[in-house]
Short mmCIF file of C-alpha atoms in Angstrom, two decimals:
data_model
loop_
_atom_site.label_atom_id
_atom_site.label_comp_id
_atom_site.label_asym_id
_atom_site.label_seq_id
_atom_site.Cartn_x
_atom_site.Cartn_y
_atom_site.Cartn_z
CA MET R 1272 0.14 -0.05 0.21
CA LYS R 1273 1.69 3.52 -1.41
CA SER R 1274 1.81 5.64 1.42
CA LEU R 1275 0.53 9.34 1.84
CA ASP R 1276 1.62 12.86 1.55
CA LEU R 1277 0.86 15.03 4.09
CA THR R 1278 -1.80 17.18 1.67
CA GLU R 1279 -3.10 13.70 0.87
CA ARG R 1280 -3.99 13.19 3.41
CA LEU R 1281 -5.42 16.45 5.12
CA GLY R 1282 -7.45 16.70 1.89
CA LEU R 1283 -8.81 13.97 3.05
CA VAL R 1284 -10.55 15.59 5.54
CA SER R 1285 -13.94 17.38 6.50
CA TYR R 1286 -13.43 21.60 8.15
CA ARG R 1287 -16.12 23.50 9.43
CA ASN R 1288 -16.75 26.93 7.33
CA GLN R 1289 -15.09 25.57 4.28
CA ALA R 1290 -16.94 28.32 2.21
CA LYS R 1291 -15.95 30.70 4.46
CA SER R 1292 -12.69 32.49 3.41
CA ASP R 1293 -12.38 35.15 6.47
CA ILE R 1294 -12.64 32.67 9.38
CA LYS R 1295 -11.16 33.16 12.72
CA PRO R 1296 -8.66 32.00 13.56
CA HIS R 1297 -8.40 30.02 17.15
CA ILE R 1298 -4.59 28.79 17.91
CA GLU R 1299 -2.63 32.61 18.22
CA VAL R 1300 1.13 31.76 17.49
CA ASP R 1301 3.63 34.54 19.17
CA THR R 1302 6.01 33.63 16.37
CA ASP R 1303 8.32 35.96 17.23
CA ILE R 1304 9.58 34.01 20.64
CA CYS R 1305 9.78 31.75 18.03
CA ASN R 1306 11.60 33.54 15.80
CA SER R 1307 13.97 34.99 18.74
CA THR R 1308 14.22 32.72 21.63
CA CYS R 1309 13.02 29.23 21.09
CA PRO R 1310 15.55 26.44 20.79
CA HIS R 1311 14.65 23.93 19.18
CA LYS R 1312 11.07 24.97 16.90
CA CYS R 1313 9.53 22.00 17.34
CA THR R 1314 5.75 22.19 16.28
CA THR R 1315 6.92 22.29 13.22
CA TYR R 1316 7.86 18.98 12.95
CA VAL R 1317 5.86 17.84 15.76
CA CYS R 1318 2.11 19.47 14.43
CA PRO R 1319 0.63 16.36 12.62
CA ALA R 1320 -0.85 19.18 10.48
CA ASN R 1321 1.89 21.00 9.59
CA CYS R 1322 0.56 24.79 10.73
CA TYR R 1323 3.79 25.18 11.63
CA THR R 1324 6.21 25.88 8.48
CA MET R 1325 9.98 26.86 8.56
CA ASP R 1326 11.42 28.32 5.31
CA GLU R 1327 14.25 28.72 4.04
CA ASP R 1328 15.84 31.85 6.44
CA GLY R 1329 14.87 29.73 9.31
CA GLN R 1330 11.21 31.31 10.37
CA VAL R 1331 8.85 29.97 11.30
CA HIS R 1332 5.12 30.72 10.31
CA PHE R 1333 1.32 29.61 11.35
CA GLN R 1334 -1.58 28.93 9.47
CA VAL R 1335 -4.39 27.66 11.00
CA GLU R 1336 -6.56 26.29 8.32
CA ASP R 1337 -4.80 22.63 8.35
CA CYS R 1338 -5.85 22.31 12.01
CA ILE R 1339 -7.56 18.64 12.78
CA GLU R 1340 -7.86 20.36 17.06
CA CYS R 1341 -5.65 17.84 18.95
CA GLY R 1342 -3.72 20.18 20.23
CA THR R 1343 -0.13 18.80 20.25
CA CYS R 1344 1.75 22.20 19.87
CA MET R 1345 -0.37 22.97 23.68
CA TYR R 1346 1.56 20.41 25.31
CA ALA R 1347 5.00 21.04 22.52
CA CYS R 1348 5.13 24.25 23.08
CA ASP R 1349 6.94 25.58 25.77
CA GLN R 1350 8.33 28.38 24.78
CA GLY R 1351 5.01 30.55 26.02
CA ALA R 1352 4.31 30.73 22.58
CA VAL R 1353 1.29 29.18 21.39
CA ASP R 1354 -2.46 29.82 23.02
CA TRP R 1355 -4.56 27.32 21.56
CA ASN R 1356 -8.47 27.70 22.13
CA TYR R 1357 -10.65 25.85 20.09
CA PRO R 1358 -12.71 26.74 16.93
CA ASP R 1359 -16.46 29.22 17.00
CA PRO R 1360 -18.36 26.99 15.45
CA GLU R 1361 -19.69 29.94 13.41
CA ILE R 1362 -16.52 31.61 12.47
CA GLY R 1363 -13.97 29.01 13.60
CA ARG R 1364 -12.77 26.43 11.09
CA GLY R 1365 -11.96 23.61 12.61
CA VAL R 1366 -12.94 19.45 12.00
CA THR R 1367 -16.00 17.39 11.30
CA TRP R 1368 -14.70 13.84 11.62
CA ASN R 1369 -16.40 10.98 9.18
CA PHE R 1370 -15.49 8.77 11.32
CA GLY R 1371 -13.59 9.54 14.29
CA MET E 668 -33.28 29.88 28.51
CA ASP E 669 -33.44 32.28 32.39
CA GLU E 670 -34.11 28.43 34.25
CA LYS E 671 -32.21 26.98 35.75
CA PHE E 672 -30.39 23.13 35.50
CA ASP E 673 -30.02 20.63 37.85
CA CYS E 674 -26.70 20.61 35.97
CA ILE E 675 -25.19 21.64 32.69
CA ILE E 676 -22.60 19.23 31.14
CA VAL E 677 -19.30 20.08 29.12
CA GLY E 678 -18.46 18.14 26.36
CA ALA E 679 -20.91 15.57 24.85
CA GLY E 680 -18.00 12.41 23.88
CA ILE E 681 -18.58 8.88 26.01
CA ALA E 682 -17.84 11.00 29.67
CA GLY E 683 -20.87 13.42 28.73
CA LEU E 684 -22.71 10.82 27.37
CA ALA E 685 -22.54 8.66 29.80
CA ALA E 686 -23.14 11.33 32.39
CA ALA E 687 -26.42 12.64 31.66
CA MET E 688 -27.77 9.25 29.95
CA THR E 689 -27.53 8.38 33.55
CA LEU E 690 -29.28 12.19 34.37
CA ALA E 691 -32.44 11.29 32.24
CA ARG E 692 -33.16 8.27 34.04
CA ASN E 693 -33.44 9.58 37.57
CA ASN E 694 -35.35 12.66 36.26
CA MET E 695 -32.91 15.42 36.53
CA LYS E 696 -32.82 18.99 34.54
CA PHE E 697 -30.11 19.56 32.38
CA LEU E 698 -28.19 20.36 29.44
CA LEU E 699 -25.61 19.12 27.99
CA ILE E 700 -23.99 21.58 25.34
CA GLU E 701 -21.63 19.65 22.58
CA LYS E 702 -19.39 22.47 19.91
CA GLY E 703 -19.20 20.08 17.36
CA GLU E 704 -21.68 20.02 14.52
CA PHE E 705 -23.91 16.46 16.59
CA ALA E 706 -22.08 14.46 19.61
CA GLY E 707 -18.87 13.04 18.57
CA SER E 708 -17.78 15.09 15.12
CA LYS E 709 -14.97 16.42 16.91
CA ASN E 710 -13.91 12.79 18.59
CA VAL E 711 -11.41 11.05 18.04
CA SER E 712 -10.03 7.62 19.74
CA GLY E 713 -8.12 4.77 18.61
CA GLY E 714 -10.17 2.86 20.11
CA VAL E 715 -11.36 0.14 21.75
CA LEU E 716 -14.23 0.62 23.91
CA TRP E 717 -13.40 -2.25 26.84
CA GLY E 718 -15.52 -3.82 30.01
CA SER E 719 -18.80 -3.81 30.05
CA ASP E 720 -20.74 -0.28 31.01
CA LEU E 721 -21.86 0.23 27.26
CA ALA E 722 -24.82 -3.29 28.72
CA LYS E 723 -25.83 -0.56 32.11
CA LEU E 724 -25.83 2.81 29.97
CA VAL E 725 -27.51 0.63 26.95
CA PRO E 726 -29.24 -3.16 27.73
CA GLU E 727 -28.92 -5.03 25.52
CA TYR E 728 -26.92 -2.79 23.25
CA TRP E 729 -25.53 -6.36 20.87
CA LYS E 730 -29.19 -6.41 19.18
CA GLU E 731 -30.25 -4.20 17.83
CA GLU E 732 -29.67 -4.57 13.90
CA ASP E 733 -27.08 -1.07 13.48
CA GLY E 734 -25.56 0.20 16.61
CA GLY E 735 -23.22 2.60 16.67
CA TRP E 736 -19.77 -0.37 17.55
CA GLU E 737 -17.90 -1.86 15.00
CA ARG E 738 -16.62 -5.54 15.96
CA PHE E 739 -17.14 -7.19 19.83
CA ILE E 740 -13.08 -8.35 20.41
CA ASN E 741 -12.54 -12.03 20.22
CA HIS E 742 -8.51 -12.02 19.47
CA ARG E 743 -6.04 -10.42 21.25
CA ARG E 744 -2.42 -9.74 19.85
CA LEU E 745 0.51 -8.32 21.83
CA THR E 746 2.97 -7.43 18.83
CA PHE E 747 7.17 -6.97 19.24
CA MET E 748 8.35 -4.95 16.89
CA ASP E 749 12.51 -4.71 14.96
CA ASP E 750 12.64 -3.37 11.75
CA GLN E 751 12.26 -6.37 10.31
CA SER E 752 10.45 -8.90 11.70
CA THR E 753 7.57 -8.90 14.30
CA PHE E 754 6.70 -11.60 17.62
CA SER E 755 3.80 -11.69 18.15
CA ILE E 756 1.28 -13.59 21.63
CA ASP E 757 -1.69 -14.16 20.51
CA PHE E 758 -5.18 -15.47 22.65
CA LYS E 759 -8.39 -15.74 20.25
CA SER E 760 -10.97 -17.09 22.16
CA SER E 761 -14.94 -17.53 21.74
CA HIS E 762 -15.30 -16.73 25.20
CA PHE E 763 -15.23 -13.52 24.32
CA ASN E 764 -18.40 -14.06 21.98
CA GLU E 765 -20.62 -14.42 25.29
CA THR E 766 -22.52 -10.92 25.62
CA PRO E 767 -22.37 -8.45 27.02
CA TYR E 768 -19.41 -8.12 25.82
CA SER E 769 -16.22 -6.78 27.38
CA GLY E 770 -14.62 -4.93 24.30
CA VAL E 771 -16.34 -3.93 21.11
CA VAL E 772 -14.66 -1.21 18.56
CA VAL E 773 -16.24 1.79 17.44
CA LEU E 774 -15.31 5.15 15.24
CA ARG E 775 -15.61 8.54 17.80
CA SER E 776 -18.19 9.77 14.84
CA LYS E 777 -20.49 7.86 14.41
CA PHE E 778 -20.41 5.77 18.20
CA ASP E 779 -21.85 9.30 20.23
CA ARG E 780 -23.66 10.04 17.75
CA TRP E 781 -25.87 6.80 17.93
CA LEU E 782 -24.61 6.93 21.87
CA ALA E 783 -26.31 11.03 21.71
CA GLY E 784 -29.96 9.53 19.81
CA LYS E 785 -30.40 6.90 23.39
CA VAL E 786 -29.75 10.38 25.95
CA GLN E 787 -32.41 11.80 23.33
CA ASP E 788 -34.81 8.76 23.41
CA ALA E 789 -33.73 8.31 27.62
CA ILE E 790 -34.91 12.29 28.19
CA ASP E 791 -37.47 11.61 25.80
CA GLU E 792 -39.60 9.43 28.77
CA SER E 793 -37.83 11.46 31.94
CA ASP E 794 -39.77 14.30 33.75
CA TYR E 795 -38.50 16.43 31.99
CA ALA E 796 -38.81 15.92 27.96
CA MET E 797 -39.45 19.80 27.10
CA GLU E 798 -37.02 20.76 30.07
CA SER E 799 -33.29 19.06 29.07
CA PHE E 800 -31.38 19.96 26.12
CA ILE E 801 -28.42 17.74 23.96
CA ALA E 802 -27.19 21.72 22.63
CA THR E 803 -25.18 21.06 19.59
CA ASN E 804 -23.06 23.96 18.29
CA ILE E 805 -22.40 26.05 20.53
CA LYS E 806 -18.91 26.79 22.27
CA VAL E 807 -18.42 26.83 26.43
CA ASP E 808 -16.43 30.23 26.36
CA GLU E 809 -16.74 29.84 30.15
CA ILE E 810 -17.37 28.61 33.32
CA LEU E 811 -19.37 30.98 36.07
CA MET E 812 -18.81 31.32 38.96
CA GLU E 813 -19.20 32.91 41.84
CA ASP E 814 -17.43 32.89 45.23
CA ASP E 815 -15.36 29.78 43.81
CA LYS E 816 -18.36 27.92 43.27
CA ALA E 817 -19.59 26.53 39.61
CA VAL E 818 -23.21 28.38 38.75
CA GLY E 819 -23.52 27.85 34.64
CA ILE E 820 -21.58 28.28 32.60
CA ARG E 821 -20.87 31.58 29.55
CA THR E 822 -20.44 31.23 25.84
CA GLY E 823 -20.67 34.09 23.42
CA GLU E 824 -22.91 37.43 25.63
CA GLU E 825 -25.57 33.96 26.66
CA GLU E 826 -25.37 32.70 30.03
CA PHE E 827 -26.88 29.52 31.25
CA HIS E 828 -27.14 28.52 35.26
CA ALA E 829 -27.25 25.42 37.02
CA ASP E 830 -26.72 24.21 40.81
CA SER E 831 -23.90 21.98 39.03
CA VAL E 832 -21.28 22.18 36.20
CA ILE E 833 -19.53 18.47 35.01
CA ILE E 834 -17.18 18.85 32.81
CA SER E 835 -16.67 16.01 30.67
CA GLU E 836 -14.04 18.54 27.66
CA GLY E 837 -11.54 16.27 26.99
CA VAL E 838 -7.96 16.30 27.39
CA ASN E 839 -7.55 19.75 25.59
CA ASN E 840 -8.83 20.84 28.92
CA LEU E 841 -9.14 24.47 28.45
CA LEU E 842 -12.04 25.03 31.25
CA THR E 843 -10.08 22.12 33.48
CA ARG E 844 -7.39 24.92 34.04
CA GLN E 845 -10.02 27.89 34.24
CA VAL E 846 -11.62 26.47 37.16
CA GLY E 847 -7.84 26.22 38.56
CA LEU E 848 -8.03 22.44 38.94
CA GLN E 849 -5.42 22.22 36.40
CA ASP E 850 -1.77 24.44 35.49
CA ASP E 851 -2.74 27.40 33.02
CA TYR E 852 0.54 25.20 31.15
CA VAL E 853 1.32 21.43 30.60
CA PRO E 854 4.01 20.34 29.99
CA ALA E 855 4.81 17.90 27.23
CA ASP E 856 6.59 15.31 29.34
CA HIS E 857 2.89 13.40 29.65
CA MET E 858 1.71 13.07 27.10
CA LEU E 859 1.64 11.81 23.33
CA THR E 860 -0.34 12.40 20.11
CA GLY E 861 -2.59 9.75 19.02
CA ILE E 862 -2.03 9.71 14.40
CA LYS E 863 -4.13 7.44 12.65
CA GLU E 864 -5.77 6.59 9.83
CA VAL E 865 -8.93 4.57 8.68
CA ILE E 866 -8.27 2.31 5.76
CA ARG E 867 -11.08 0.85 3.47
CA TYR E 868 -11.35 -2.64 2.28
CA ASP E 869 -14.41 -5.40 1.04
CA GLN E 870 -15.88 -6.54 3.71
CA LYS E 871 -15.44 -10.37 2.45
CA VAL E 872 -11.57 -8.98 2.10
CA LEU E 873 -11.17 -7.53 5.71
CA GLU E 874 -13.33 -10.72 6.90
CA ASP E 875 -11.12 -13.21 5.88
CA ARG E 876 -6.97 -11.76 6.73
CA PHE E 877 -8.58 -11.05 10.02
CA GLN E 878 -10.41 -14.80 10.57
CA LEU E 879 -13.34 -12.68 11.37
CA ASN E 880 -16.88 -14.17 11.73
CA GLY E 881 -19.87 -11.96 11.43
CA LEU E 882 -19.21 -9.28 13.45
CA SER E 883 -16.62 -10.31 16.18
CA GLY E 884 -13.04 -8.48 15.73
CA MET E 885 -9.13 -8.41 16.88
CA SER E 886 -7.41 -5.83 18.64
CA ASN E 887 -3.70 -6.07 18.10
CA GLU E 888 -0.83 -3.74 19.75
CA PHE E 889 2.32 -3.06 18.47
CA VAL E 890 5.64 -2.27 20.65
CA GLY E 891 9.11 -1.66 19.56
CA PHE E 892 9.69 -0.59 16.47
CA ALA E 893 6.03 1.36 15.61
CA THR E 894 6.92 4.28 17.30
CA ASP E 895 10.78 3.97 15.33
CA GLY E 896 12.63 5.22 18.39
CA VAL E 897 10.19 7.08 19.94
CA GLU E 898 7.92 6.89 23.57
CA GLY E 899 4.83 4.94 22.80
CA GLY E 900 3.41 2.32 20.83
CA GLY E 901 0.93 0.66 17.98
CA PHE E 902 -2.33 -0.38 17.58
CA LEU E 903 -4.77 -2.06 14.35
CA TYR E 904 -8.68 -2.53 15.94
CA THR E 905 -10.56 -4.18 12.79
CA ASN E 906 -13.73 -2.04 12.69
CA ARG E 907 -17.24 -3.39 9.75
CA ASP E 908 -14.87 -2.78 6.63
CA THR E 909 -11.58 -0.49 7.69
CA ILE E 910 -9.47 -0.73 10.12
CA SER E 911 -8.23 1.98 12.18
CA LEU E 912 -4.06 1.61 12.33
CA GLY E 913 -2.41 3.94 13.80
CA LEU E 914 0.19 5.59 17.14
CA VAL E 915 0.68 6.76 19.84
CA ALA E 916 4.10 8.39 20.34
CA GLY E 917 5.69 10.99 23.03
CA ILE E 918 5.41 14.75 22.73
CA LYS E 919 8.42 15.67 24.53
CA ASP E 920 9.70 12.18 23.19
CA MET E 921 8.81 13.42 19.24
CA ARG E 922 10.38 17.21 20.85
CA GLU E 923 13.54 15.88 21.37
CA LYS E 924 14.75 13.16 19.01
CA GLU E 925 13.31 15.91 16.44
CA LYS E 926 10.71 13.17 15.24
CA SER E 927 7.41 13.99 12.97
CA PRO E 928 3.67 11.68 13.64
CA HIS E 929 3.17 11.19 10.58
CA ASP E 930 6.42 10.82 9.69
CA LEU E 931 6.66 8.12 12.32
CA LEU E 932 2.68 6.89 10.79
CA ASN E 933 4.03 6.47 7.41
CA THR E 934 7.70 3.94 8.50
CA PHE E 935 5.34 2.22 10.55
CA LYS E 936 3.27 1.28 7.62
CA ALA E 937 6.26 0.28 5.56
CA HIS E 938 7.28 -2.49 8.24
CA PRO E 939 7.17 -5.52 5.40
CA VAL E 940 4.60 -7.27 7.89
CA ILE E 941 2.57 -4.19 7.92
CA GLN E 942 3.11 -3.86 5.01
CA ASP E 943 2.00 -7.42 3.96
CA THR E 944 -1.10 -6.76 7.10
CA ILE E 945 -2.45 -3.90 5.46
CA GLN E 946 -2.00 -4.43 1.82
CA GLY E 947 -4.75 -3.29 -0.82
CA GLY E 948 -6.86 -0.88 1.34
CA GLU E 949 -7.59 2.44 0.47
CA VAL E 950 -6.97 5.71 3.20
CA VAL E 951 -10.27 7.22 3.70
CA GLU E 952 -9.46 9.68 7.06
CA TYR E 953 -6.37 10.86 8.62
CA SER E 954 -6.88 12.03 11.91
CA ALA E 955 -4.51 12.64 15.18
CA HIS E 956 -5.59 13.91 18.72
CA VAL E 957 -3.01 14.01 22.15
CA VAL E 958 -4.00 11.67 25.10
CA SER E 959 -3.24 11.87 28.22
CA SER E 960 -1.11 8.46 29.92
CA GLY E 961 -2.01 7.55 32.42
CA ASP E 962 0.66 9.03 34.15
CA LYS E 963 -0.58 10.39 37.19
CA ARG E 964 1.78 13.28 38.26
CA ALA E 965 0.02 14.74 35.02
CA MET E 966 -3.86 14.13 36.47
CA PRO E 967 -5.87 17.73 37.94
CA LYS E 968 -5.04 18.21 41.08
CA GLU E 969 -8.96 17.70 42.12
CA VAL E 970 -11.63 16.35 40.40
CA TYR E 971 -13.98 18.49 42.33
CA LYS E 972 -14.61 21.69 44.55
CA ASP E 973 -18.34 22.95 44.33
CA GLY E 974 -20.56 22.75 41.30
CA VAL E 975 -17.69 20.34 39.52
CA LEU E 976 -16.96 16.99 38.22
CA LEU E 977 -14.25 16.17 36.01
CA CYS E 978 -15.29 13.39 34.23
CA GLY E 979 -13.37 11.78 32.34
CA GLU E 980 -10.72 12.12 30.00
CA SER E 981 -10.15 15.77 30.98
CA ALA E 982 -9.13 14.21 34.32
CA ASN E 983 -6.72 12.70 32.77
CA LEU E 984 -8.44 9.39 33.28
CA LEU E 985 -6.74 6.34 30.86
CA MET E 986 -4.31 3.99 31.07
CA ASN E 987 -2.29 2.05 29.50
CA ALA E 988 -0.69 -0.35 31.51
CA GLY E 989 0.77 -2.89 28.37
CA LYS E 990 -2.55 -5.16 28.42
CA ALA E 991 -4.85 -1.89 26.50
CA ILE E 992 -4.90 1.60 26.48
CA GLN E 993 -7.27 2.08 27.91
CA GLY E 994 -9.50 5.92 28.77
CA MET E 995 -13.53 5.26 26.57
CA ASP E 996 -14.25 2.90 28.90
CA TYR E 997 -12.25 4.88 32.80
CA ALA E 998 -14.84 7.76 30.22
CA MET E 999 -17.55 6.67 30.73
CA ARG E 1000 -17.76 4.98 34.33
CA SER E 1001 -16.76 8.08 35.68
CA GLY E 1002 -18.94 9.70 33.89
CA ILE E 1003 -21.90 7.37 35.63
CA LEU E 1004 -20.63 8.15 38.90
CA GLY E 1005 -19.77 12.15 37.70
CA ALA E 1006 -24.39 12.16 37.38
CA GLU E 1007 -24.89 10.17 40.75
CA THR E 1008 -23.05 12.03 43.01
CA ILE E 1009 -25.47 15.08 41.19
CA ILE E 1010 -28.36 13.45 42.14
CA LYS E 1011 -27.28 12.74 45.16
CA ALA E 1012 -26.36 16.70 45.92
CA LYS E 1013 -29.79 17.69 44.65
CA GLU E 1014 -31.20 14.94 46.94
CA ARG E 1015 -29.99 17.06 49.68
CA ASP E 1016 -29.28 20.28 48.79
CA ASP E 1017 -26.29 21.03 48.36
CA PHE E 1018 -23.68 20.95 46.07
CA THR E 1019 -20.52 22.35 47.06
CA SER E 1020 -17.01 20.10 47.38
CA ASN E 1021 -19.60 18.91 50.72
CA THR E 1022 -21.25 16.64 48.60
CA LEU E 1023 -19.80 16.12 45.51
CA SER E 1024 -16.34 15.00 47.14
CA GLU E 1025 -18.42 11.30 47.77
CA TYR E 1026 -17.52 11.68 43.55
CA LYS E 1027 -13.91 11.40 43.64
CA GLN E 1028 -14.45 8.49 46.57
CA ALA E 1029 -16.53 6.89 44.06
CA LEU E 1030 -13.74 6.71 41.89
CA GLU E 1031 -11.60 5.77 43.88
CA ASP E 1032 -14.11 2.59 45.56
CA SER E 1033 -13.84 2.39 41.87
CA TYR E 1034 -11.74 -0.33 39.49
CA VAL E 1035 -10.88 3.18 37.39
CA MET E 1036 -8.37 4.56 40.29
CA LYS E 1037 -8.15 1.84 41.68
CA ASP E 1038 -5.91 0.63 38.03
CA ILE E 1039 -4.63 3.49 37.40
CA ASN E 1040 -3.23 3.29 41.08
CA SER E 1041 -2.32 0.30 40.77
CA PHE E 1042 -0.48 -0.31 37.48
CA GLN E 1043 1.17 3.67 37.85
CA ASP E 1044 4.65 1.65 37.67
CA ALA E 1045 3.38 -0.27 34.36
CA VAL E 1046 2.95 2.91 33.47
CA HIS E 1047 6.56 4.41 34.42
CA MET E 1048 8.22 1.12 33.10
CA LEU E 1049 6.39 1.04 29.20
CA HIS E 1050 8.11 4.26 29.42
CA ASN E 1051 11.09 3.19 30.18
CA PRO E 1052 13.63 3.09 26.80
CA THR E 1053 14.45 -0.84 27.84
CA MET E 1054 11.04 -1.76 28.19
CA TYR E 1055 9.75 0.73 24.00
CA GLN E 1056 13.16 -0.21 22.38
CA ASP E 1057 15.90 -2.77 23.25
CA VAL E 1058 13.23 -5.90 24.57
CA PRO E 1059 11.33 -5.68 21.65
CA ASN E 1060 14.48 -5.80 19.58
CA LEU E 1061 16.06 -8.46 21.72
CA ILE E 1062 12.41 -10.13 21.14
CA CYS E 1063 12.41 -9.98 17.36
CA ASP E 1064 15.93 -11.29 17.64
CA PHE E 1065 15.83 -14.12 19.26
CA GLY E 1066 13.17 -14.98 17.06
CA ARG E 1067 14.96 -14.87 13.73
CA LYS E 1068 17.84 -17.07 15.47
CA PHE E 1069 15.60 -19.55 17.19
CA PHE E 1070 13.18 -20.05 13.86
CA THR E 1071 16.14 -20.64 10.95
CA ILE E 1072 16.91 -23.37 10.20
CA ASP E 1073 19.44 -23.43 7.60
CA SER E 1074 21.11 -27.14 7.79
CA LYS E 1075 23.58 -25.84 9.98
CA PRO E 1076 24.51 -27.55 14.02
CA THR E 1077 20.85 -25.69 16.44
CA LYS E 1078 22.50 -24.02 19.15
CA LYS E 1079 20.53 -24.53 22.35
CA SER E 1080 17.71 -21.60 22.73
CA ARG E 1081 19.28 -20.99 26.43
CA GLU E 1082 22.78 -20.08 24.36
CA MET E 1083 20.75 -17.99 21.82
CA MET E 1084 18.70 -15.76 24.54
CA LYS E 1085 21.63 -15.68 26.46
CA GLU E 1086 22.82 -14.09 22.57
CA SER E 1087 19.96 -11.82 21.74
CA ILE E 1088 20.34 -10.31 25.17
CA LYS E 1089 23.46 -9.66 24.25
CA GLU E 1090 23.05 -7.72 22.23
CA HIS E 1091 20.53 -5.47 22.67
CA SER E 1092 20.38 -4.75 26.55
CA SER E 1093 22.04 -6.62 29.77
CA TYR E 1094 21.01 -8.51 32.50
CA TRP E 1095 21.03 -6.41 34.67
CA ASP E 1096 18.60 -3.98 32.43
CA LEU E 1097 17.00 -7.00 31.68
CA MET E 1098 16.84 -7.91 35.89
CA LYS E 1099 16.02 -4.33 36.54
CA ILE E 1100 13.04 -3.76 34.54
CA GLY E 1101 12.97 -7.38 35.30
CA PHE E 1102 11.77 -6.94 38.95
CA LYS E 1103 10.07 -3.94 38.07
CA GLY E 1104 7.61 -6.38 35.82
CA ALA E 1105 7.10 -9.20 38.48
CA LYS E 1106 6.38 -6.02 40.49
CA SER E 1107 4.05 -3.66 38.25
CA LEU E 1108 2.23 -5.93 36.61
#
């Protein structure tokens, strides 16, 4: 069986309010902390949905759109950069699992 | 709705639904709030619901043609892995075919929704058919506190009031933190990420491959190469026409070893034995969720305070002591016990800690805390690298030696074992583990 890459995997996830382009992010990340004092920038590899990415200059960026609300980053970040919340049902994104 | 409820339950997962069912059957007026589109829509588990409490909530659930569960477990397998091999302990018995089953595999989006339907039926038959509700699509922003006692909840601008609140919000327990029962920041040390694919097959293919008969099913846990040096393990459970295949991996360990959960899952799937096991399927969903480890050091400080109880994973009631990953059954039992305490509180008209502390006692007296307490050493042991790395390697190396027949003089098994131990561990490490193991299991 062929392994799926992350884009293919996330393509199988049903997100809420997918038609809305202007959503309210449920997680706020102070990337200034990631990009100044954080020694590991671990969210860029422990997030199962790759919401945290690192560019060529080693700078951390965050986008909430693919978030599957698993909570990993809330524990993994020990630098106080992640302000985690659940998405708002009306104006947030987040998941609706088909199987769960 | 100005009227006050006896209880507001936050979160329609298994703990919340079990609490709601118990309240409905005892004619209590309650509001069960779920942030997802429907109960279960935001919930992920491995998942086997162990134990027999489901039969208490939904009597004779197995008679239902298309109940919310997938398959009952009559086949258990524990597999040790190195990079090439697997060595399994396999137990199957028709004893497990008897009802009430001792474990059913579930997919939460379907199971929780089904169970919520049963709760609604119980509400409809109760004295408060028109005044108790399951409300979905509502996110609770805050537990309302007066003099450090919970008096209701706030969602957006709206407030709902109640004599008591059951927090069953799951492991990412923001409200538990807000009421002061858990620290604002919970470190990664005793937290793991569960990651899973649901893989679909032609049902006949699935049944033939895993030797399933009717609605029987298999659960298989994996230790060793499954997590590629990260603490944790793997699992495979059979559903009706899909399997749930996944891993749990320690978050702190992934941080330190610079591992990604989705890469770990691909490494697991690429293992030659797993490849053979899962070939021909089609992935239909990818999911992930944090789980707690069962280590008491990570648990909330207390499971109650004035007007509030914590049930299920919000209280980190989960344990993997090597035999099974238990969490949903703990959620169910704690939900039932929580609701029973609320019923007592209502009778006495005392929702303070005086009465609510009886929930803690009931939990301590139940198998949930008895098991969590007595298997703490096993939990620590399973998170020891000797156990999740050296031992599986050693066992597989021994297996390879033992089962190799290559037209050369064969060594005695004892000699083979000695060599495997020398190569992958040491007698000293094993003795330490052995002593601990003998004590902890």
